[in-house]
Structure formats: C-alpha cells, structure tokens
Amino acid sequence: MQLGFAATHLGGHKAPDGYADALLGSLGYRVMLECKTGKQIVTNPDAAEAAKYRDAYGAGYCALIGPAYSEEMELLHELQTHAVTAFTVEDLSTLLSIGASACEVRRILTPGFATDVIGDLLWERTHGARKRLADVAAFVRDAGWQAQVTAAQEGGPTNAPLFTVDAAMMLVDAALRQAGSTQACTREEVQQAFEHLTNPLTDAAVWTDETHHAIVITAQLQPSPELRGA
C-alpha cells in the first residue's frame, strides 16, 4: 500500500495486470493498471489495452505505467481517446518522494501524460494555497509571540495589547515585506491561520475568550519562519 492505495495484482491470459483502490472511504475510486516493460522507451504503449477492463472491474480511471514514452501526438491522441493516463517510473517516484495523497493522484488521472499534471502539483506544493497558508500561520505565530515578549517586558498582562486579526494582519504584512514578498496577506488568510493555530491538534494558540476576537500564542515557533516562494 503506497500513496493511499491498496493494489491488487492479477495478470494472466485475458486479464488486466491489476488495479489499485484509493483508500478514501466514500470518495474512494479504482484505477486499472497496465504495466509495460522496456529498457528506455515503451515501444508499444497500447492505450486501448489499458482501458479494456475498465467496465468489467468497475474502475473510474485507467493508468499505463512504463519506463518512458515518446511524446508523439499520436500517442497523446490515443490516451485521450481511451481516457488513459500514462505514468513513467519517474512520475511514480516523484509522487512517492513528495508523499502525494490519493486525492492528489486523482487530480493527475486525466487523459494524457501524467508528467504534465504532476508539474502543476509540484508548483502548488511550493507556491500554492497550502504553502501560502502555512507561511501566514508561521508569521502569525512568530509575530504574536514576539508581541507577547515585548508586552511582558514593558507592562505585563494588564497593558498587553489584544492580538486580533487586524493586529496580526499589520504584523504579518511587515514580516512578508521583510521576507521579500510583494503580496500582502488577506483577512481570510489570517482568520484561517487563527483557526489553524487554535485547533487542539495544532495546540499553538488559544482564544482569549468565548467571542473568539483575539488569540494568545502558547508556544514559540522554532525556528523563526522563513518565507520560501510565498
């Protein structure tokens, strides 16, 4: 079981090589697997063969797996005609190395070459919404902690300012500019960061009261956040 799938090997005369079931509960899906051998380039990819058993096994997707393929328009047309996704061994290695989930793999299972969509996934991991939220949350946590340190040194709890979304936005924007980002944070991003940090599974902050108007950082971020590609 890798990438969140349970794989079943079949093979033999008039049978597919196998299939893989995504372990996603009610969102689960099945992928038919057709494996091709070759020293470098698969000489006979046969997209139709990869799709042959789709209906018989109740699969939603079909995948062709081989060392590499020639990126000819004819093969691309066949993949699109038979709704098959061609994966190289390097593609699978990349997905394993980044710990891709079955949900992410589903996005890749579009007719054509998987390599093209994997590139989009890698960009999303490095520059996309999840990375952006992680950066904002890290800056919120660091800025909030530093503000609390200053408050403790200068006046104690009585005079400590409330760390609200508005206060956090100003501090995070300053941190983003210092890190080289020209894109200011949004209110929604900071609100999402507050929810993330106060989640018991994260346990990095708590709300000051039941109104959920302000938070207190409960654990210092180590090391201080660095913006990479935000």
mmCIF file of C-alpha atoms in Angstrom:
data_model
loop_
_atom_site.group_PDB
_atom_site.id
_atom_site.type_symbol
_atom_site.label_atom_id
_atom_site.label_comp_id
_atom_site.label_asym_id
_atom_site.label_seq_id
_atom_site.Cartn_x
_atom_site.Cartn_y
_atom_site.Cartn_z
ATOM 1 C CA MET A 1 0.000 0.000 0.000
ATOM 2 C CA GLN A 2 1.543 3.290 -1.179
ATOM 3 C CA LEU A 3 0.121 6.739 -1.934
ATOM 4 C CA GLY A 4 -3.019 5.707 -0.060
ATOM 5 C CA PHE A 5 -3.910 2.798 -2.366
ATOM 6 C CA ALA A 6 -4.456 -0.934 -1.936
ATOM 7 C CA ALA A 7 -3.071 -2.626 -5.062
ATOM 8 C CA THR A 8 -4.215 -5.984 -6.416
ATOM 9 C CA HIS A 9 -2.096 -7.951 -8.910
ATOM 10 C CA LEU A 10 -3.955 -10.037 -11.485
ATOM 11 C CA GLY A 11 -2.232 -10.773 -14.781
ATOM 12 C CA GLY A 12 -2.553 -13.849 -16.944
ATOM 13 C CA HIS A 13 -4.455 -14.593 -20.145
ATOM 14 C CA LYS A 14 -7.312 -12.197 -20.871
ATOM 15 C CA ALA A 15 -6.888 -10.347 -17.590
ATOM 16 C CA PRO A 16 -5.571 -6.909 -16.637
ATOM 17 C CA ASP A 17 -2.221 -6.547 -14.920
ATOM 18 C CA GLY A 18 -4.016 -5.305 -11.826
ATOM 19 C CA TYR A 19 -5.865 -2.463 -10.204
ATOM 20 C CA ALA A 20 -5.469 -0.080 -7.276
ATOM 21 C CA ASP A 21 -8.204 1.084 -4.921
ATOM 22 C CA ALA A 22 -7.897 4.522 -3.329
ATOM 23 C CA LEU A 23 -8.467 4.254 0.417
ATOM 24 C CA LEU A 24 -10.667 7.341 0.679
ATOM 25 C CA GLY A 25 -13.828 5.976 2.232
ATOM 26 C CA SER A 26 -16.902 7.236 0.400
ATOM 27 C CA LEU A 27 -14.629 9.140 -2.013
ATOM 28 C CA GLY A 28 -12.685 6.020 -2.963
ATOM 29 C CA TYR A 29 -12.050 5.115 -6.590
ATOM 30 C CA ARG A 30 -10.409 2.355 -8.633
ATOM 31 C CA VAL A 31 -7.620 2.627 -11.197
ATOM 32 C CA MET A 32 -6.908 -0.130 -13.716
ATOM 33 C CA LEU A 33 -3.170 -0.730 -14.154
ATOM 34 C CA GLU A 34 -1.443 -1.765 -17.366
ATOM 35 C CA CYS A 35 2.322 -2.159 -16.957
ATOM 36 C CA LYS A 36 4.715 -2.032 -19.894
ATOM 37 C CA THR A 37 8.362 -3.064 -19.958
ATOM 38 C CA GLY A 38 11.225 -1.650 -21.955
ATOM 39 C CA LYS A 39 14.824 -0.615 -21.496
ATOM 40 C CA GLN A 40 14.128 3.053 -22.159
ATOM 41 C CA ILE A 41 11.061 3.873 -24.252
ATOM 42 C CA VAL A 42 7.875 1.805 -24.314
ATOM 43 C CA THR A 43 7.641 0.721 -27.942
ATOM 44 C CA ASN A 44 4.018 -0.444 -27.866
ATOM 45 C CA PRO A 45 2.087 1.563 -25.282
ATOM 46 C CA ASP A 46 -1.375 0.382 -26.482
ATOM 47 C CA ALA A 47 -3.684 2.776 -24.655
ATOM 48 C CA ALA A 48 -6.708 0.726 -25.702
ATOM 49 C CA GLU A 49 -5.379 -2.287 -23.782
ATOM 50 C CA ALA A 50 -5.037 -0.155 -20.648
ATOM 51 C CA ALA A 51 -8.724 0.766 -20.864
ATOM 52 C CA LYS A 52 -10.013 -2.651 -21.926
ATOM 53 C CA TYR A 53 -11.139 -3.865 -18.497
ATOM 54 C CA ARG A 54 -12.403 -0.587 -17.066
ATOM 55 C CA ASP A 55 -16.095 -1.501 -17.092
ATOM 56 C CA ALA A 56 -15.640 -5.155 -16.128
ATOM 57 C CA TYR A 57 -13.815 -4.163 -12.931
ATOM 58 C CA GLY A 58 -15.844 -1.057 -12.151
ATOM 59 C CA ALA A 59 -12.886 1.312 -12.452
ATOM 60 C CA GLY A 60 -13.165 5.044 -12.782
ATOM 61 C CA TYR A 61 -9.674 5.531 -14.199
ATOM 62 C CA CYS A 62 -7.045 3.702 -16.237
ATOM 63 C CA ALA A 63 -3.282 4.060 -15.974
ATOM 64 C CA LEU A 64 -0.493 2.966 -18.271
ATOM 65 C CA ILE A 65 2.848 2.509 -16.495
ATOM 66 C CA GLY A 66 6.226 2.191 -18.188
ATOM 67 C CA PRO A 67 9.848 3.401 -18.142
ATOM 68 C CA ALA A 68 9.213 6.309 -20.542
ATOM 69 C CA TYR A 69 7.185 7.245 -23.610
ATOM 70 C CA SER A 70 7.733 9.114 -26.809
ATOM 71 C CA GLU A 71 5.695 12.305 -26.583
ATOM 72 C CA GLU A 72 4.190 11.865 -30.008
ATOM 73 C CA MET A 73 0.864 13.455 -30.833
ATOM 74 C CA GLU A 74 -0.431 10.067 -31.971
ATOM 75 C CA LEU A 75 0.099 8.540 -28.516
ATOM 76 C CA LEU A 76 -1.409 11.584 -26.813
ATOM 77 C CA HIS A 77 -4.462 11.265 -29.056
ATOM 78 C CA GLU A 78 -4.817 7.564 -28.147
ATOM 79 C CA LEU A 79 -4.556 8.340 -24.434
ATOM 80 C CA GLN A 80 -7.251 10.982 -24.741
ATOM 81 C CA THR A 81 -9.480 8.780 -26.900
ATOM 82 C CA HIS A 82 -9.405 5.890 -24.414
ATOM 83 C CA ALA A 83 -9.269 8.082 -21.274
ATOM 84 C CA VAL A 84 -5.932 6.690 -20.101
ATOM 85 C CA THR A 85 -3.187 8.385 -18.082
ATOM 86 C CA ALA A 86 0.409 7.442 -18.917
ATOM 87 C CA PHE A 87 2.780 7.327 -15.937
ATOM 88 C CA THR A 88 6.525 6.864 -16.141
ATOM 89 C CA VAL A 89 8.536 5.183 -13.405
ATOM 90 C CA GLU A 90 9.997 8.606 -12.654
ATOM 91 C CA ASP A 91 6.479 10.018 -12.251
ATOM 92 C CA LEU A 92 5.663 7.415 -9.595
ATOM 93 C CA SER A 93 8.989 8.019 -7.871
ATOM 94 C CA THR A 94 8.220 11.740 -7.721
ATOM 95 C CA LEU A 95 4.777 11.140 -6.214
ATOM 96 C CA LEU A 96 6.249 8.823 -3.594
ATOM 97 C CA SER A 97 9.036 11.252 -2.732
ATOM 98 C CA ILE A 98 6.608 14.107 -2.024
ATOM 99 C CA GLY A 99 4.147 11.884 -0.182
ATOM 100 C CA ALA A 100 1.304 12.567 -2.602
ATOM 101 C CA SER A 101 -2.143 11.533 -1.398
ATOM 102 C CA ALA A 102 -4.792 9.563 -3.258
ATOM 103 C CA CYS A 103 -6.775 12.810 -3.549
ATOM 104 C CA GLU A 104 -3.834 14.468 -5.284
ATOM 105 C CA VAL A 105 -3.318 11.443 -7.531
ATOM 106 C CA ARG A 106 -6.950 11.710 -8.603
ATOM 107 C CA ARG A 107 -6.211 15.173 -9.998
ATOM 108 C CA ILE A 108 -3.426 13.642 -12.077
ATOM 109 C CA LEU A 109 -5.627 10.923 -13.565
ATOM 110 C CA THR A 110 -6.665 12.946 -16.580
ATOM 111 C CA PRO A 111 -6.272 11.527 -20.102
ATOM 112 C CA GLY A 112 -2.758 12.191 -21.354
ATOM 113 C CA PHE A 113 0.705 12.247 -19.806
ATOM 114 C CA ALA A 114 0.830 12.349 -16.007
ATOM 115 C CA THR A 115 4.067 14.336 -16.127
ATOM 116 C CA ASP A 116 2.209 17.426 -17.334
ATOM 117 C CA VAL A 117 -0.157 17.478 -14.340
ATOM 118 C CA ILE A 118 2.476 16.438 -11.799
ATOM 119 C CA GLY A 119 4.306 19.643 -12.660
ATOM 120 C CA ASP A 120 1.208 21.590 -11.604
ATOM 121 C CA LEU A 121 1.049 19.621 -8.354
ATOM 122 C CA LEU A 122 4.689 20.385 -7.563
ATOM 123 C CA TRP A 123 4.070 24.085 -8.208
ATOM 124 C CA GLU A 124 1.023 24.009 -5.919
ATOM 125 C CA ARG A 125 3.082 22.370 -3.179
ATOM 126 C CA THR A 126 5.776 25.062 -3.450
ATOM 127 C CA HIS A 127 3.759 28.179 -4.238
ATOM 128 C CA GLY A 128 0.086 27.330 -3.854
ATOM 129 C CA ALA A 129 -2.634 27.979 -1.301
ATOM 130 C CA ARG A 130 -1.469 25.379 1.221
ATOM 131 C CA LYS A 131 2.087 26.723 1.229
ATOM 132 C CA ARG A 132 0.786 30.286 1.473
ATOM 133 C CA LEU A 133 -1.413 29.459 4.475
ATOM 134 C CA ALA A 134 1.470 27.646 6.163
ATOM 135 C CA ASP A 135 3.659 30.736 5.736
ATOM 136 C CA VAL A 136 0.964 33.098 7.031
ATOM 137 C CA ALA A 137 0.285 30.864 10.047
ATOM 138 C CA ALA A 138 4.003 30.722 10.840
ATOM 139 C CA PHE A 139 4.307 34.503 10.643
ATOM 140 C CA VAL A 140 1.195 34.973 12.801
ATOM 141 C CA ARG A 141 2.639 32.652 15.410
ATOM 142 C CA ASP A 142 6.050 34.310 15.400
ATOM 143 C CA ALA A 143 4.678 37.878 15.395
ATOM 144 C CA GLY A 144 2.229 37.100 18.178
ATOM 145 C CA TRP A 145 4.911 35.555 20.344
ATOM 146 C CA GLN A 146 7.279 38.480 19.847
ATOM 147 C CA ALA A 147 4.477 40.907 20.759
ATOM 148 C CA GLN A 148 3.832 38.938 23.945
ATOM 149 C CA VAL A 149 7.527 39.011 24.857
ATOM 150 C CA THR A 150 7.561 42.792 24.399
ATOM 151 C CA ALA A 151 4.378 43.194 26.450
ATOM 152 C CA ALA A 152 5.834 41.139 29.298
ATOM 153 C CA GLN A 153 8.957 43.299 29.349
ATOM 154 C CA GLU A 154 7.148 46.639 29.248
ATOM 155 C CA GLY A 155 3.906 46.357 31.171
ATOM 156 C CA GLY A 156 2.761 42.836 31.876
ATOM 157 C CA PRO A 157 -0.689 41.339 31.216
ATOM 158 C CA THR A 158 -2.642 44.460 32.203
ATOM 159 C CA ASN A 159 -1.192 46.561 29.377
ATOM 160 C CA ALA A 160 -0.728 43.777 26.827
ATOM 161 C CA PRO A 161 -2.451 44.564 23.502
ATOM 162 C CA LEU A 162 -5.026 42.162 22.113
ATOM 163 C CA PHE A 163 -3.695 40.067 19.242
ATOM 164 C CA THR A 164 -6.666 40.352 16.895
ATOM 165 C CA VAL A 165 -6.928 39.589 13.198
ATOM 166 C CA ASP A 166 -6.378 43.277 12.393
ATOM 167 C CA ALA A 167 -3.281 43.458 14.582
ATOM 168 C CA ALA A 168 -1.961 40.242 13.080
ATOM 169 C CA MET A 169 -2.512 41.480 9.525
ATOM 170 C CA MET A 170 -0.273 44.502 10.100
ATOM 171 C CA LEU A 171 2.488 42.452 11.703
ATOM 172 C CA VAL A 172 2.310 39.690 9.104
ATOM 173 C CA ASP A 173 2.419 42.197 6.234
ATOM 174 C CA ALA A 174 5.579 43.675 7.716
ATOM 175 C CA ALA A 175 7.108 40.202 8.011
ATOM 176 C CA LEU A 176 6.124 39.336 4.445
ATOM 177 C CA ARG A 177 7.744 42.503 3.094
ATOM 178 C CA GLN A 178 10.893 41.795 5.074
ATOM 179 C CA ALA A 179 10.964 38.286 3.616
ATOM 180 C CA GLY A 180 10.725 39.689 0.085
ATOM 181 C CA SER A 181 7.048 39.109 -0.718
ATOM 182 C CA THR A 182 5.104 41.819 -2.529
ATOM 183 C CA GLN A 183 1.736 40.165 -1.850
ATOM 184 C CA ALA A 184 0.049 41.353 1.332
ATOM 185 C CA CYS A 185 -1.906 38.893 3.445
ATOM 186 C CA THR A 186 -5.689 38.903 3.342
ATOM 187 C CA ARG A 187 -8.128 38.939 6.243
ATOM 188 C CA GLU A 188 -9.335 35.475 5.241
ATOM 189 C CA GLU A 189 -5.788 34.088 5.308
ATOM 190 C CA VAL A 190 -5.163 35.429 8.814
ATOM 191 C CA GLN A 191 -8.530 34.173 10.041
ATOM 192 C CA GLN A 192 -7.677 30.732 8.671
ATOM 193 C CA ALA A 193 -4.307 30.936 10.416
ATOM 194 C CA PHE A 194 -6.040 31.763 13.711
ATOM 195 C CA GLU A 195 -8.331 28.752 13.313
ATOM 196 C CA HIS A 196 -5.371 26.530 12.486
ATOM 197 C CA LEU A 197 -3.232 27.681 15.416
ATOM 198 C CA THR A 198 -6.068 27.339 17.941
ATOM 199 C CA ASN A 199 -7.070 23.893 16.709
ATOM 200 C CA PRO A 200 -6.354 21.359 19.500
ATOM 201 C CA LEU A 201 -4.378 19.252 17.039
ATOM 202 C CA THR A 202 -2.027 22.192 16.446
ATOM 203 C CA ASP A 203 -2.165 23.493 20.031
ATOM 204 C CA ALA A 204 -0.113 26.616 19.320
ATOM 205 C CA ALA A 205 -2.599 29.269 20.464
ATOM 206 C CA VAL A 206 -5.807 29.759 22.448
ATOM 207 C CA TRP A 207 -8.661 32.233 22.168
ATOM 208 C CA THR A 208 -8.664 34.867 24.893
ATOM 209 C CA ASP A 209 -12.416 34.424 25.474
ATOM 210 C CA GLU A 210 -15.557 32.906 24.002
ATOM 211 C CA THR A 211 -16.004 35.731 21.492
ATOM 212 C CA HIS A 212 -13.006 34.442 19.504
ATOM 213 C CA HIS A 213 -11.900 38.018 18.965
ATOM 214 C CA ALA A 214 -8.233 37.604 19.865
ATOM 215 C CA ILE A 215 -5.690 34.860 20.497
ATOM 216 C CA VAL A 216 -2.658 34.260 22.673
ATOM 217 C CA ILE A 217 0.267 32.266 21.332
ATOM 218 C CA THR A 218 1.053 29.434 23.742
ATOM 219 C CA ALA A 219 4.210 28.008 22.178
ATOM 220 C CA GLN A 220 7.071 29.793 20.447
ATOM 221 C CA LEU A 221 7.783 28.746 16.888
ATOM 222 C CA GLN A 222 11.207 27.147 16.484
ATOM 223 C CA PRO A 223 12.941 28.185 14.347
ATOM 224 C CA SER A 224 11.505 31.527 13.218
ATOM 225 C CA PRO A 225 9.631 31.161 9.916
ATOM 226 C CA GLU A 226 11.325 31.774 6.615
ATOM 227 C CA LEU A 227 9.346 32.659 3.526
ATOM 228 C CA ARG A 228 10.188 30.441 0.597
ATOM 229 C CA GLY A 229 8.333 31.206 -2.570
ATOM 230 C CA ALA A 230 5.313 32.892 -0.951
#
